[in-house]
Structures are given as C-alpha cells and as structure tokens.
Tab-separated table of C-alpha atoms and ligand atoms in Angstrom:
chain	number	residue	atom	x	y	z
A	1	UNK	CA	135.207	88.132	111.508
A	2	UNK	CA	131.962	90.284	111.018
A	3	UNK	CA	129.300	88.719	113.471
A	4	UNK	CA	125.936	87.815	112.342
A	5	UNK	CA	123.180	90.476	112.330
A	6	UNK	CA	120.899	90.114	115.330
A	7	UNK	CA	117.486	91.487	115.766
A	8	UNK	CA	117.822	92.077	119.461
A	9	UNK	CA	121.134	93.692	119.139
A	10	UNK	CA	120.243	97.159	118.528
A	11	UNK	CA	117.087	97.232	120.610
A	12	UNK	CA	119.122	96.304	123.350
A	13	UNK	CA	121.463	99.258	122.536
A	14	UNK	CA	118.472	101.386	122.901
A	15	UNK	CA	117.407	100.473	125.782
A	16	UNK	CA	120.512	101.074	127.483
A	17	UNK	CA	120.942	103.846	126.209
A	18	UNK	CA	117.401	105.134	128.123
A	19	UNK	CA	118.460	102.734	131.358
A	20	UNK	CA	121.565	104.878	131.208
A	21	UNK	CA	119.490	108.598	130.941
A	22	UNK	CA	116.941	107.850	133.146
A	23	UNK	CA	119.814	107.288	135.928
A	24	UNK	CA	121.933	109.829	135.104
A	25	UNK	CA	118.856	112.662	134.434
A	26	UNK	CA	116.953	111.583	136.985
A	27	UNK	CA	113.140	110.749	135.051
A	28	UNK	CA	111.023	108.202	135.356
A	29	UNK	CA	109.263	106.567	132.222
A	30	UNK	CA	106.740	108.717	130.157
A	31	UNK	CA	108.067	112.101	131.471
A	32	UNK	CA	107.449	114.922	129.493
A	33	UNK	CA	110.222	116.920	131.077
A	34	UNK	CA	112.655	115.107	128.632
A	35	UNK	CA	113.396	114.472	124.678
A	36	UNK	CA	116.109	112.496	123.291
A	37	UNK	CA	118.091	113.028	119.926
A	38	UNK	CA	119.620	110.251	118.252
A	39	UNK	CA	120.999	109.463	114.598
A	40	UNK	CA	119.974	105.861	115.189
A	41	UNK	CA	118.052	105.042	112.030
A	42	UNK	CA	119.925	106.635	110.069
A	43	UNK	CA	123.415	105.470	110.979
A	44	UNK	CA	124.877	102.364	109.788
A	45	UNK	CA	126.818	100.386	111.941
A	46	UNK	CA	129.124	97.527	111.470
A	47	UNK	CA	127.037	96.601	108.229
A	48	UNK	CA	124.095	96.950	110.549
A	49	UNK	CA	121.416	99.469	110.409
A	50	UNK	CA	120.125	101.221	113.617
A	51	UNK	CA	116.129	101.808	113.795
A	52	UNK	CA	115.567	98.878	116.874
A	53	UNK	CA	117.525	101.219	119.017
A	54	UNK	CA	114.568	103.627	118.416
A	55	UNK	CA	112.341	101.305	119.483
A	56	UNK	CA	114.639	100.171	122.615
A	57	UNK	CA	114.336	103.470	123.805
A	58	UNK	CA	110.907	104.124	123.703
A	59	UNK	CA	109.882	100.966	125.518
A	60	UNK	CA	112.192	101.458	128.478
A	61	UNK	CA	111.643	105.568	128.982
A	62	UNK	CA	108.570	106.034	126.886
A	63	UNK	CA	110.297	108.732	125.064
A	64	UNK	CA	108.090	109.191	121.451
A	65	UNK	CA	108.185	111.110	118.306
A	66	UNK	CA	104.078	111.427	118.454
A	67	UNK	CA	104.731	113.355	122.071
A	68	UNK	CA	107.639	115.254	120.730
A	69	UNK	CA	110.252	113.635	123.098
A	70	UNK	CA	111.809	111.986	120.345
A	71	UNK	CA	113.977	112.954	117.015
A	72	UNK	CA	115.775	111.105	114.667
A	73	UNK	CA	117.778	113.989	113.245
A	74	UNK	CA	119.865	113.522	109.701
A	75	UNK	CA	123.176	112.811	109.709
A	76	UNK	CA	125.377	110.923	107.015
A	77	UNK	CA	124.718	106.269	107.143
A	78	UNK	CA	128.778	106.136	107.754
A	79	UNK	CA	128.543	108.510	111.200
A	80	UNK	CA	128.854	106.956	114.448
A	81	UNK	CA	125.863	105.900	116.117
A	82	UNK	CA	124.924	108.876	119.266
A	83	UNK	CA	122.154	109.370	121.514
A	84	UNK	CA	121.923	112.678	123.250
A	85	UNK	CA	118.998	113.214	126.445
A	86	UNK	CA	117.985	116.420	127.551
A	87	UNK	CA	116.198	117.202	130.929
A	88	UNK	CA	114.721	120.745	130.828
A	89	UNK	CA	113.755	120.551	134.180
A	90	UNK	CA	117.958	120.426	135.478
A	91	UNK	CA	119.087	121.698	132.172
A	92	UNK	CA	121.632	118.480	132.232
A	93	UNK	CA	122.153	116.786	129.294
A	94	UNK	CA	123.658	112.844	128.538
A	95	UNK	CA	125.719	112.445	125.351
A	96	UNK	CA	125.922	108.323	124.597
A	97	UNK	CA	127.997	106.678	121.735
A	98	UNK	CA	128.624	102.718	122.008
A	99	UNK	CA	131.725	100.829	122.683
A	100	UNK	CA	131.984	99.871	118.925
A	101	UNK	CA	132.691	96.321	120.419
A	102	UNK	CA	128.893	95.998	121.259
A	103	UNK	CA	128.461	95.537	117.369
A	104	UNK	CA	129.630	92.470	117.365
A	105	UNK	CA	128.199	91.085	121.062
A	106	UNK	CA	125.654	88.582	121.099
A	107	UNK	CA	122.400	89.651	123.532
A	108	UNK	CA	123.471	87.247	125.853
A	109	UNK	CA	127.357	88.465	126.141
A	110	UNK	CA	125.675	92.192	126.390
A	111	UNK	CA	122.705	91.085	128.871
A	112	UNK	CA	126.001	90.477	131.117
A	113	UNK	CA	127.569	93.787	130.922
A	114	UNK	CA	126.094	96.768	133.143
A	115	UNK	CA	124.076	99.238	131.164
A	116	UNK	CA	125.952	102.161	131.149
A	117	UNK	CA	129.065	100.372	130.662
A	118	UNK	CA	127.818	100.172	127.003
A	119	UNK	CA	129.002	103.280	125.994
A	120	UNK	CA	132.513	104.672	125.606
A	121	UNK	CA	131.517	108.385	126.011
A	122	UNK	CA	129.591	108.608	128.381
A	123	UNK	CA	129.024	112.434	129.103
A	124	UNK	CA	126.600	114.459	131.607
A	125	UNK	CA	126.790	118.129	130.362
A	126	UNK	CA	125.158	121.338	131.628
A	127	UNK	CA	122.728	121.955	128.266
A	128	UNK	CA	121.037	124.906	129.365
A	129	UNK	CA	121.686	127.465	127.573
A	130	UNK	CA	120.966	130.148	129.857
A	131	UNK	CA	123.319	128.348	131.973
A	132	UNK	CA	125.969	127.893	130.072
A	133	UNK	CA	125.707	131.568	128.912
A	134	UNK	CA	125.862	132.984	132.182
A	135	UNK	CA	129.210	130.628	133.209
A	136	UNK	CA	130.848	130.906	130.137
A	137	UNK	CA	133.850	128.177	131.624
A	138	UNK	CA	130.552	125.363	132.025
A	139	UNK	CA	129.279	126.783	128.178
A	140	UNK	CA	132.729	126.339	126.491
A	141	UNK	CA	133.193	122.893	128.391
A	142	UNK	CA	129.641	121.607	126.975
A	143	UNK	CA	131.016	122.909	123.485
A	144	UNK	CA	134.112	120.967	124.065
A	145	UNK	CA	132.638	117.439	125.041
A	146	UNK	CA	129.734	117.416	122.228
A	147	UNK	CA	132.163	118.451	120.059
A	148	UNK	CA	131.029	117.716	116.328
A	149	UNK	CA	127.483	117.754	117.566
A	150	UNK	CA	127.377	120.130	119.328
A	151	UNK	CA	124.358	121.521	117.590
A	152	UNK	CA	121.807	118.787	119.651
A	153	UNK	CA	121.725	122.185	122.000
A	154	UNK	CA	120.284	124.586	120.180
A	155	UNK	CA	117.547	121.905	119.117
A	156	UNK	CA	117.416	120.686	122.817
A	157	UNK	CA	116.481	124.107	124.080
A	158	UNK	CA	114.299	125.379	121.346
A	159	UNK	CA	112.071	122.053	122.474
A	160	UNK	CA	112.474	122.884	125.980
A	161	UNK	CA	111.300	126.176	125.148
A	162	UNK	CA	108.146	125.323	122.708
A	163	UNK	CA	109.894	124.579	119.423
A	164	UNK	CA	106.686	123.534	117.383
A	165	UNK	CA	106.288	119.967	115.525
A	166	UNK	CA	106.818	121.085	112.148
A	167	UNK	CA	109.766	122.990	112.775
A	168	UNK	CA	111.483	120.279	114.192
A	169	UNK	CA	110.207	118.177	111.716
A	170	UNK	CA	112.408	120.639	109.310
A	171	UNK	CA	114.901	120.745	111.770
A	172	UNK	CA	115.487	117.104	111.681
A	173	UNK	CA	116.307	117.001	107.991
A	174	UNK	CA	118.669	120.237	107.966
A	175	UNK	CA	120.061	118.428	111.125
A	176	UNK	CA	120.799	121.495	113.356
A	177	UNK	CA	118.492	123.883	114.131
A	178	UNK	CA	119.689	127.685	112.894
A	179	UNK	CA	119.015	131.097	112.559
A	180	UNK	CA	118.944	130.331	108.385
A	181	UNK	CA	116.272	127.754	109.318
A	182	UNK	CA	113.764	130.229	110.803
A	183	UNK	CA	114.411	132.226	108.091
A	184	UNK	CA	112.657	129.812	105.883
A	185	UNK	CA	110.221	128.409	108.617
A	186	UNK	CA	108.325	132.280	109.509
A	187	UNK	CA	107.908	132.990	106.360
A	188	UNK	CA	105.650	129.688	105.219
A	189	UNK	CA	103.896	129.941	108.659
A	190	UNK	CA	103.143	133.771	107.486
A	191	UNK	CA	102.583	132.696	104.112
A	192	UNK	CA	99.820	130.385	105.123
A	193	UNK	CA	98.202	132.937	107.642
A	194	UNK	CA	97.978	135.531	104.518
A	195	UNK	CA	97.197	133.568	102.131
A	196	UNK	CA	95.912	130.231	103.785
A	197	UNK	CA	95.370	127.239	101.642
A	198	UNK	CA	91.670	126.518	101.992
A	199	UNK	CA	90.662	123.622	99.070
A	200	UNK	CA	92.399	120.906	97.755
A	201	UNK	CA	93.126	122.480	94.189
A	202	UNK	CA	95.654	125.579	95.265
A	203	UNK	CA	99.053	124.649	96.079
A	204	UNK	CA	102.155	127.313	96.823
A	205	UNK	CA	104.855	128.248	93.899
A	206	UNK	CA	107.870	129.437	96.079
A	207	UNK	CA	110.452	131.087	93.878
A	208	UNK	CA	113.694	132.424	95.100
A	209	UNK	CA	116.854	134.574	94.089
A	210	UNK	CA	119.051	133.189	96.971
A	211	UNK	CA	119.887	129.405	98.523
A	212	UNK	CA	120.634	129.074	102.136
A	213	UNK	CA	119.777	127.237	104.841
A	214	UNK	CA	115.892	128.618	104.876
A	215	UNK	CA	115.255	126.421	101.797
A	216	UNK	CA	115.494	123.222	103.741
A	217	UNK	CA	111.936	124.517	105.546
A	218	UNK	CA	109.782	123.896	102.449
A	219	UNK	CA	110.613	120.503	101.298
A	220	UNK	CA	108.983	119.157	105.432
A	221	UNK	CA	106.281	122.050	105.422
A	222	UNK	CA	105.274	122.406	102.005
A	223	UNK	CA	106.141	119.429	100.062
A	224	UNK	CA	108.580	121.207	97.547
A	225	UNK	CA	111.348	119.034	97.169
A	226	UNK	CA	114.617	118.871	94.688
A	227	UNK	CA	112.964	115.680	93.111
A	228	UNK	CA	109.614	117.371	91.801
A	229	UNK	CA	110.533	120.531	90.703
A	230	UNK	CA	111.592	122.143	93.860
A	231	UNK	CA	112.068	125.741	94.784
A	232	UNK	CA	112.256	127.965	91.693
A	233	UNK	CA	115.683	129.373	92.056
A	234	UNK	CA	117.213	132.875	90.088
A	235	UNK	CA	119.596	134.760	90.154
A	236	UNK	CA	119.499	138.485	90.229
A	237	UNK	CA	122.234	140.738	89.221
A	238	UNK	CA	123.655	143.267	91.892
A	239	UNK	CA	121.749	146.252	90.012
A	240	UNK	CA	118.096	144.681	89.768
A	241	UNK	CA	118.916	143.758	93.260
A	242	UNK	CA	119.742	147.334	94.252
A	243	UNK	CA	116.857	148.484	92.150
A	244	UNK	CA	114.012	146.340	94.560
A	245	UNK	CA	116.068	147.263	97.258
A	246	UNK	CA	115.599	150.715	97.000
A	247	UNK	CA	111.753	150.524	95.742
A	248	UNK	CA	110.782	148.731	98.792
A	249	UNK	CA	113.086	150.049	101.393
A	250	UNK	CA	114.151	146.537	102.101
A	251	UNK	CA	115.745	143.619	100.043
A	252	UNK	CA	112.784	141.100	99.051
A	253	UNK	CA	113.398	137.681	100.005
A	254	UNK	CA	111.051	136.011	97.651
A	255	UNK	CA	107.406	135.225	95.893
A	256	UNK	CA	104.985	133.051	97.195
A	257	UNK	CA	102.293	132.024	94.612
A	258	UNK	CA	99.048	130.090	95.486
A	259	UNK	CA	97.962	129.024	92.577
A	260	UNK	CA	94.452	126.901	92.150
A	261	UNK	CA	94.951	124.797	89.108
A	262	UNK	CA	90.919	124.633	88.905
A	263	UNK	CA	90.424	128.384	88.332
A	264	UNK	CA	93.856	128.645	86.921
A	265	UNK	CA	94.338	131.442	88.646
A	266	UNK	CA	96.607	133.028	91.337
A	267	UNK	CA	97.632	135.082	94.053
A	268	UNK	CA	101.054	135.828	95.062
A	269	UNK	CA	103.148	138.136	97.611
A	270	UNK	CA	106.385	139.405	97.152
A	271	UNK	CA	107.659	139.367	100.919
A	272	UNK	CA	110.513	140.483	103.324
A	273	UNK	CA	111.493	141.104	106.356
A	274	UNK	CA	110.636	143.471	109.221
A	275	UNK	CA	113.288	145.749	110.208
A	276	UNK	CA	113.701	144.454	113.843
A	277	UNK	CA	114.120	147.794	116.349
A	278	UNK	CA	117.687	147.525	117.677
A	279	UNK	CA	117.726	145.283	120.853
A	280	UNK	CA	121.202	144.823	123.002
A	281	UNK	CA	123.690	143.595	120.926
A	282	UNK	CA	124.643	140.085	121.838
A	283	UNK	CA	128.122	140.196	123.651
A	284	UNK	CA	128.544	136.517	124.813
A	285	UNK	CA	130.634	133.511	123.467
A	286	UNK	CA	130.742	133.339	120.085
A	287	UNK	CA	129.251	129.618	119.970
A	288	UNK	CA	126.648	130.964	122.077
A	289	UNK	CA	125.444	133.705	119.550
A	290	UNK	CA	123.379	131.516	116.856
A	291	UNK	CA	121.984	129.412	119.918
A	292	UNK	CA	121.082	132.553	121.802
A	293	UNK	CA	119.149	134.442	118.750
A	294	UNK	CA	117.015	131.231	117.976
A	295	UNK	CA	116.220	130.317	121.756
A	296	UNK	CA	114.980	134.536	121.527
A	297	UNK	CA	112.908	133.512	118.539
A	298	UNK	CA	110.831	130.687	120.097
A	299	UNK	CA	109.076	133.429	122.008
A	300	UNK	CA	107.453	134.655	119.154
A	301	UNK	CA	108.004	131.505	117.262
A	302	UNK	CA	103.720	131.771	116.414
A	303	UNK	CA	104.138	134.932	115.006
A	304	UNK	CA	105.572	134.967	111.911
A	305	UNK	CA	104.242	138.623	110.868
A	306	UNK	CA	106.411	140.122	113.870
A	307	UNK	CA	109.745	139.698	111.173
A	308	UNK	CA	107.955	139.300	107.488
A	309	UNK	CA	105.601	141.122	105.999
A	310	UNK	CA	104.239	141.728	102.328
A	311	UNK	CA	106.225	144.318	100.482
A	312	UNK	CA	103.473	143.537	97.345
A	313	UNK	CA	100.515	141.968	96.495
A	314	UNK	CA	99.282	140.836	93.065
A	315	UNK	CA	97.190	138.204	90.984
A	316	UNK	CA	97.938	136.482	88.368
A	317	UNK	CA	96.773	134.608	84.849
A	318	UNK	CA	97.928	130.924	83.653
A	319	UNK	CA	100.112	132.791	80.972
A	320	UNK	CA	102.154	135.158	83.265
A	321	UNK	CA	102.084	132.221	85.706
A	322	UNK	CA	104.340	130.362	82.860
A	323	UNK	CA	106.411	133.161	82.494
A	324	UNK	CA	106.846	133.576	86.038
A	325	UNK	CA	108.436	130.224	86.530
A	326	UNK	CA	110.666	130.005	83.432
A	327	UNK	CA	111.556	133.388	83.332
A	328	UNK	CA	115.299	134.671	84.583
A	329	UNK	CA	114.289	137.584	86.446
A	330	UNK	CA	110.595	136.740	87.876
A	331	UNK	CA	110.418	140.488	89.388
A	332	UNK	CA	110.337	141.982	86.034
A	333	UNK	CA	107.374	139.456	84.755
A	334	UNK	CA	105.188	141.318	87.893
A	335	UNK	CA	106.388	144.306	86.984
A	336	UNK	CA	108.863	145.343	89.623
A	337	UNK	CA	111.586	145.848	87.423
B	1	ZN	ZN1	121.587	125.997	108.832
C-alpha cells in the first residue's frame, strides 16, 4: 500500500544525505572546498517529488546554488533519486542513492535508523581526475561504480577547477558537461565580447547549419529556446559547404546577428574556430579523453577568442534580415555563396 506523502520525508533524505558527506569527505558546514550534484527536484519518487531534499541538504552542510556548491542537474522524473559530493581538496567523491524503502518510512521510523544507513549505494570514489588519469586501475574503478552517471566527474572537476556560473547553469540542463557544450558556450561568451549587447532594444539572431550538443548553451545564456522560435537551423549541402570551407580556410560554424529592433538595423559575424597548434595527443583511457580536453579548457575557459574568431563581418537592413531567417541557405543572402 502506497504510504501517505509527508512533508518531512524528503528533507530528511537530504539531510542525510549531507550527514552522510560531511563524514565520509571530511567538511564541516559552509565549506567552499565542496559542491554536491543531485537530480533531486527533478526525480519523482514513489509518486513523490524530490525538491525538500534540496533544502535538507543545504541546512545541514550549507551547500547552495547562490555559492555554486550546489546543482540540480536534468535528468528524466522516472530516474532514481542520486546525490553525488565532491571534495576538491582530497579529490574523493560520495555517490548516494536511497534504500527505496525510505519512500515509504514515516520521519519517526527513519529518525531511528543511522544516517548513512539510508542509502543502498553508498560509494566513496577517487573523483580527481588527474588522479584517476595517472592510476588508470583507480580511474576505470570510479567509471565502474558511477556507472550511468558517471558524467557528475567531468562537471565535478570543471567546478573544482573554475567552471563559471553560466556554464554550469547550461550544463545543468544538457546534464553532463562536454566537449560539444563548450562548443556552444565560447562562442556566445565571444559573441558578446565582439559584439556586446549594450541597450535593451538589440537582442542576438543565432542561425545554424548543424545541431549538436553546443545548441543546448543558448537556450540558459541567451534565452533562445525551442518554444519561441529557437535557433534558426539549415541545412547546407556538401558543395556550399565545401565552397565556405575553402573561402575561409575553415568550416564556419554559424551567424550571430544583433539586431536592435529600434533602429531596425543589424550587425552580424559569420564565425569559426581557431585552428588550435597541435598539442600532445591525448593517449589515456578512453573515458578519460572527453573529461581530460574539457578540464584543459577551463584554463582558458574566459577566453573565448583563443578557439573562435570572426571569419566575416557585415550589417544588415530589416529586409535582408527577413530573408536571412526564412531563407534555406542564409550564406548566400550575405553573399558568401
Ligand atoms: Zn553533450
């Protein structure tokens, strides 16, 4: 029989869930030395949703969202409920799901039970990544045990090693932090360094001939989401393709327009990337490669003009502005093809 919903289950859950990090990682409340990860609020459990575990955690290890210590990344409402806790100071890691029983507990039967008896996995892990590259036995073992999330390490160390806000911010809805990702994160952050946003008439047009995991960037960073119009999104054939690819020595990877809809006017850059001078080729685990070339990227994560740059500048009227949007092929309207 399904029990009764109760208010204090869930924040309970959270809050055992910190009791349970704080012992195992070793930190005391308000540290900034650790973050947590969790899919609680977005996970339904038992017929129960699973935001008071949020705020269980905060009050016991002061972990926060508004200090960057806490993330509630995207995951599907049917996916079991997971907290992982990251110590950047040890590089250990604490991967928490609940004994599914605890869904049904009242507080009292659950103020009974030890804390860290709550959970059924209960796993410390080395989450380092420069650890767990350089003993690839402790790497593939951390693999193993966070199995299908696995991914709460890239995201873990980018933080430890200055992820920005608004990249995670983009990172929680994409829900693992990628290579792809940055590709659609440094070029908005170079985007709004060449051609800031200054007034509160001009807005960006981003228009597209490829989807991939970059496109989840400008729905958190921008605003342009599937429901109101979006990315603009074409398709080029193979031959205009190999016709911009040869006129600008590299293959664009889009148009930015910023468009003020007082003036009703424009400017827009077609951009793409910066050949990168050949560094040593990566020739660790294969799970560690992805993890490894975006923990290289947070070094420069500030500056975006180090891999894009403008292959062409232009402005442009409210009629070709139109045209640009609707049109199939938007490098002929600017007169690239
Ligand atoms: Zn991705």
């Amino acid at each position: 029989m399904a029990s009764l919903p109760d208010a204090g289950r869930m924040d309970a859950i959270g809050e055992r869930a910190a009791q349970t990090a704080m012992d195992q990682l070793q930190f005391t409340k308000g540290t900034a030395d650790v973050m947590v990860i969790t899919n609680a609020g977005r996970a339904v459990v038992d017929g129960q949703t699973t935001e008071r575990a949020v705020a269980g955690i905060t009050r016991i290890s002061g972990l926060q969202n508004g200090d960057s210590t806490l993330w509630i990344v995207n995951r599907a409402v049917w996916k079991p409920l997971w907290f992982y806790f990251y110590n950047k100071q040890t590089g250990k890691g604490l991967y928490l799901e609940p004994d599914t029983s605890f869904y049904t507990k009242s507080s009292a039967d659950i103020a009974a039970i030890p804390a860290a008896a709550t959970f059924s996995t209960n796993t410390l892990v080395t989450g380092d990544l420069n650890q767990m590259l350089a003993n690839t036995e402790v790497g593939n073992k951390t693999m193993k045990d966070l199995g299908g999330n696995s991914g709460v390490v890239t995201i873990a160390n980018a933080w430890a090693h200055g992820a920005p806000y608004d990249l995670l911010s983009a990172v929680m809805l994409h829900n693992h932090l990628c290579p792809g990702l940055l590709g659609g994160y440094l070029p908005i952050k170079y985007v709004e360094k060449v051609l800031p946003i200054t007034d509160s008439t001009s807005s960006y047009t981003y228009i597209t001939t490829s989807t991939s995991c970059k496109e989840d960037a400008y729905p958190i960073l921008w605003d342009i989401t599937p429901g109101k119009g979006g990315a603009i999104m074409k398709t080029l054939s193979e031959a205009d393709a190999k016709i911009l690819t040869e006129k600008y020595g590299t293959s664009p990877r889009g148009i930015v327009v910023r468009w003020d809809s007082k003036t009703k006017t424009g400017t827009g850059i077609v951009f793409g990337s910066v050949t990168q001078t050949t560094s040593t080729p990566y020739t660790g685990p294969e799970w560690g490669a992805k993890p490894y070339s975006v923990l290289k990227a947070m070094d420069t994560i500030t500056q975006p003009e180090l891999s894009v740059k403008t292959l062409r500048k232009f402005t442009i009227d409210a009629v070709s502005f139109a045209t640009l949007k609707s049109s199939d092929n938007p490098y002929r309207v600017i007169g690239d093809l």
